[in-house]
PDB file of C-alpha atoms in Angstrom:
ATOM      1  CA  UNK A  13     -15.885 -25.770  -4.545  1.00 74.00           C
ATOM      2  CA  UNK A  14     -17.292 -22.864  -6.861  1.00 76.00           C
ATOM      3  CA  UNK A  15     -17.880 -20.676  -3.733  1.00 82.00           C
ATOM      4  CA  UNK A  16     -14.456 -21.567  -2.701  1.00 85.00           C
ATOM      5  CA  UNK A  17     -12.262 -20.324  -5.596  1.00 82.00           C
ATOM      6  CA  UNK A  18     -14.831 -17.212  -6.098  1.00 82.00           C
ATOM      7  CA  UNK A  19     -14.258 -16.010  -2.491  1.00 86.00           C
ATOM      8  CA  UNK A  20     -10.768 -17.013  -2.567  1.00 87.00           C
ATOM      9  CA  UNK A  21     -10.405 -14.881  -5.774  1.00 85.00           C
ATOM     10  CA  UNK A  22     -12.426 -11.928  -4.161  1.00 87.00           C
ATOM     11  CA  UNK A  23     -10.021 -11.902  -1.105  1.00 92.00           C
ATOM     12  CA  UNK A  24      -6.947 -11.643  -3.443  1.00 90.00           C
ATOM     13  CA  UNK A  25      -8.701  -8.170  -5.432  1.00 91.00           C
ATOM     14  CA  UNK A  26      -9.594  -6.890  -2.096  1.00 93.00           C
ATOM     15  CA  UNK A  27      -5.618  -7.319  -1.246  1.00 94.00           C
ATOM     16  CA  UNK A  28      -4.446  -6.481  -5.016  1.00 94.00           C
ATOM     17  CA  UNK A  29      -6.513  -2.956  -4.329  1.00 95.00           C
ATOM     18  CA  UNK A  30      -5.306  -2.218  -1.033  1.00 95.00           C
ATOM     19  CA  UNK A  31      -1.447  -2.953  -2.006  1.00 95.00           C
ATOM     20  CA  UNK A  32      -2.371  -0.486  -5.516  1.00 96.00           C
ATOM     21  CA  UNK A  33      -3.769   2.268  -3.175  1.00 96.00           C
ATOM     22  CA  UNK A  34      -0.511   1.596  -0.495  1.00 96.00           C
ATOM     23  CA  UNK A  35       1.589   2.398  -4.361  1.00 95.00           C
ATOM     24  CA  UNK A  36       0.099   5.416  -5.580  1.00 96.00           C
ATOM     25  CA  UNK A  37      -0.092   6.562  -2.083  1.00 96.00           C
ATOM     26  CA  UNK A  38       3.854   6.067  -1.580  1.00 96.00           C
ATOM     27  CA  UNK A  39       3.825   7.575  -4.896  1.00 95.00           C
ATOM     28  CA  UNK A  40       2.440  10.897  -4.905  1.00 95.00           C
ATOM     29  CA  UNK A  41       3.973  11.331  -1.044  1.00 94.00           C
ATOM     30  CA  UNK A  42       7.558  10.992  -2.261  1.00 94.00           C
ATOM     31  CA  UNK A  43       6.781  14.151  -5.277  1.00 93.00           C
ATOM     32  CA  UNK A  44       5.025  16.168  -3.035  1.00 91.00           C
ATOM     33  CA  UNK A  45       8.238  17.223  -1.618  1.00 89.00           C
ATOM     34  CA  UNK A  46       9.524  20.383  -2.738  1.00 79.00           C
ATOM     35  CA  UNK A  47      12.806  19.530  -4.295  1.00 83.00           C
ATOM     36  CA  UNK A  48      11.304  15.979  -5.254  1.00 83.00           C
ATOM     37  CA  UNK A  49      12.248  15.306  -9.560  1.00 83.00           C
ATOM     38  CA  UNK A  50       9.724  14.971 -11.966  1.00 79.00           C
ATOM     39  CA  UNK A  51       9.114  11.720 -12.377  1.00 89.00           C
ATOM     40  CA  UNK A  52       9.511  10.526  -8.895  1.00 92.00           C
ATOM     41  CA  UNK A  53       6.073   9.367  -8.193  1.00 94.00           C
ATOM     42  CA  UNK A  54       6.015   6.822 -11.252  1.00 94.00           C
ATOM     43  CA  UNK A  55       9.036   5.357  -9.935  1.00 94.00           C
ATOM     44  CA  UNK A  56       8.458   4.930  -6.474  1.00 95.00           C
ATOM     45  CA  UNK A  57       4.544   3.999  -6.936  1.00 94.00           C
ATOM     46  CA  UNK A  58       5.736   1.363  -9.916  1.00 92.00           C
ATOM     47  CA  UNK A  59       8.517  -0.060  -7.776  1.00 93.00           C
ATOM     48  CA  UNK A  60       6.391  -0.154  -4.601  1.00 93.00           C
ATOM     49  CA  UNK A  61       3.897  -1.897  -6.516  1.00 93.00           C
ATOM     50  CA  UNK A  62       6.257  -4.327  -8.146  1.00 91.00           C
ATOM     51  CA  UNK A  63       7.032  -5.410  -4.431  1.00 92.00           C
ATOM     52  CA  UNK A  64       3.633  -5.825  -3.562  1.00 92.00           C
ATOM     53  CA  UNK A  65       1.812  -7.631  -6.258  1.00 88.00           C
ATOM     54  CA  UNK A  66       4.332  -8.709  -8.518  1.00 81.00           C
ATOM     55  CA  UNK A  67       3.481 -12.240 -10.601  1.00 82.00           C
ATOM     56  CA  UNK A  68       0.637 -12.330 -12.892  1.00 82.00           C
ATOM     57  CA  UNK A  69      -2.051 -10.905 -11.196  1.00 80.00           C
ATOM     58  CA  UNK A  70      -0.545  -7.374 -11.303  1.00 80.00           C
ATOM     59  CA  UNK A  71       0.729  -8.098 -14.525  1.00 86.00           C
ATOM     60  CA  UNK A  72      -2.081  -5.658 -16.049  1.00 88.00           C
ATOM     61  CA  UNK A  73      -1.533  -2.732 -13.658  1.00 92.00           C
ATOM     62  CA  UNK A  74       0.281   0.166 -13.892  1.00 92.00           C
ATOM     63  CA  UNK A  75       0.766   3.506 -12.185  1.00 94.00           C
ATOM     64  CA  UNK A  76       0.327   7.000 -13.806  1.00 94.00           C
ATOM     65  CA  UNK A  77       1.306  10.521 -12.291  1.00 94.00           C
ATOM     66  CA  UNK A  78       0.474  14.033 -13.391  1.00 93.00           C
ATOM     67  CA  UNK A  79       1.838  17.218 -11.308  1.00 90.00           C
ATOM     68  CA  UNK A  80       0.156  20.739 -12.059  1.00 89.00           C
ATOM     69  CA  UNK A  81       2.101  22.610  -9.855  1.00 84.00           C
ATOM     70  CA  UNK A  82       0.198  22.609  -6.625  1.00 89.00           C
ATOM     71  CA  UNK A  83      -1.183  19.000  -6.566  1.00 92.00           C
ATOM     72  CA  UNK A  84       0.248  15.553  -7.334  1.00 94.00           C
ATOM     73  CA  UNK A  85      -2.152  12.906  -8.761  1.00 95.00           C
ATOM     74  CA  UNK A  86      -1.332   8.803  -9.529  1.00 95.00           C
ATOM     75  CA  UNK A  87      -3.833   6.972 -11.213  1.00 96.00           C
ATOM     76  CA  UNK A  88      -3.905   3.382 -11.713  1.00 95.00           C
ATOM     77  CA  UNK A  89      -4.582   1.961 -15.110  1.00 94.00           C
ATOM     78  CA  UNK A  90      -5.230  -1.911 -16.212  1.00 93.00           C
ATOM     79  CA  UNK A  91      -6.939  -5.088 -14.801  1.00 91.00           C
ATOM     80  CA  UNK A  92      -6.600  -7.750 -11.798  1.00 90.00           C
ATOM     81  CA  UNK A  93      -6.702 -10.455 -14.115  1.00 86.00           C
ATOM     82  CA  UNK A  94      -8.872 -13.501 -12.379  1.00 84.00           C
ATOM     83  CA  UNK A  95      -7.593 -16.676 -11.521  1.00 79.00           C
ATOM     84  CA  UNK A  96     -11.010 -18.281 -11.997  1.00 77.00           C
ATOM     85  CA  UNK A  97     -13.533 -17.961 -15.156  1.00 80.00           C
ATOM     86  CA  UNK A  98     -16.573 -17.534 -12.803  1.00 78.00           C
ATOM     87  CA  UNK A  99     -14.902 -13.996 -11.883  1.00 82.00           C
ATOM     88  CA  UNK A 100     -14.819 -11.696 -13.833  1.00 88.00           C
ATOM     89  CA  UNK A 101     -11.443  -9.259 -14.253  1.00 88.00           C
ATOM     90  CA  UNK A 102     -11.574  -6.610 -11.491  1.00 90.00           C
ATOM     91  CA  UNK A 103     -10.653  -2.881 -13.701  1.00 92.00           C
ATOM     92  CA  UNK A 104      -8.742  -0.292 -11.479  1.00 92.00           C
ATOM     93  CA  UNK A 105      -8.518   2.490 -13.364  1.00 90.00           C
ATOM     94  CA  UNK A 106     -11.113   4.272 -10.926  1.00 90.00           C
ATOM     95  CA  UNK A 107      -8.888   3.920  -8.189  1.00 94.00           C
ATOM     96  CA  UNK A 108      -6.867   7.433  -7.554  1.00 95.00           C
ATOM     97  CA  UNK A 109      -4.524   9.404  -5.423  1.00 96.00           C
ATOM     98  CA  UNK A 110      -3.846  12.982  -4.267  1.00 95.00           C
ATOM     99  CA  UNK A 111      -1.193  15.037  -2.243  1.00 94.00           C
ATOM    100  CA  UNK A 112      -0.766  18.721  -2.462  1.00 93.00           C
ATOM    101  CA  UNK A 113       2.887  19.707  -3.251  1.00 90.00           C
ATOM    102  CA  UNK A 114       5.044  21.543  -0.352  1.00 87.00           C
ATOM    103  CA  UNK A 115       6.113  25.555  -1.371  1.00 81.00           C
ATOM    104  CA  UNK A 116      10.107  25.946  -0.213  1.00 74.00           C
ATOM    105  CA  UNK A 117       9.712  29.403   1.954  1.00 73.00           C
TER     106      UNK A 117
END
């Protein structure tokens, strides 16, 4: 049974980080457009994130973005919490991502 909930609890990080990548992805696309607003990354990359791991597990996560002009960056910052106490908490705040901003001609 150990094995059981430990794997099970593995599988959910592994789809916790993929749906946290999908956000800051979806994130940093939508203000890499030229005439995107300022904060338009944290909202789409929070709401898409919301939608895909809502509930307690992704309780602990949120989504940061920084523009410098030419690049767009979203970081994640907080924990998976586990569901077991064999497991320890997963932290994502190495997970980040990157789109270079479109010029209007």
């Amino acid at each position: 049974m150990f094995f059981f909930v430990a794997f099970a609890n593995l599988i959910a990080y592994q789809y916790a980080i993929g749906a946290i990548r999908l956000s800051m992805d979806e994130g940093v696309r939508a203000q890499s457009r030229a005439e995107a607003p300022v904060n338009e990354c944290e909202a789409v990359a929070n709401a898409s994130l919301d939608g895909l791991l809502g509930g307690s597990m992704g309780a602990g996560v949120t989504i940061s973005c920084s523009d410098n002009g030419a690049t767009v960056t979203a970081q994640a910052n907080g924990t998976l919490d586990s569901f077991s106490p064999w497991v320890p908490d997963r932290d994502v705040s190495d997970l980040l991502a990157t789109a270079v901003k479109d010029e209007l001609p």
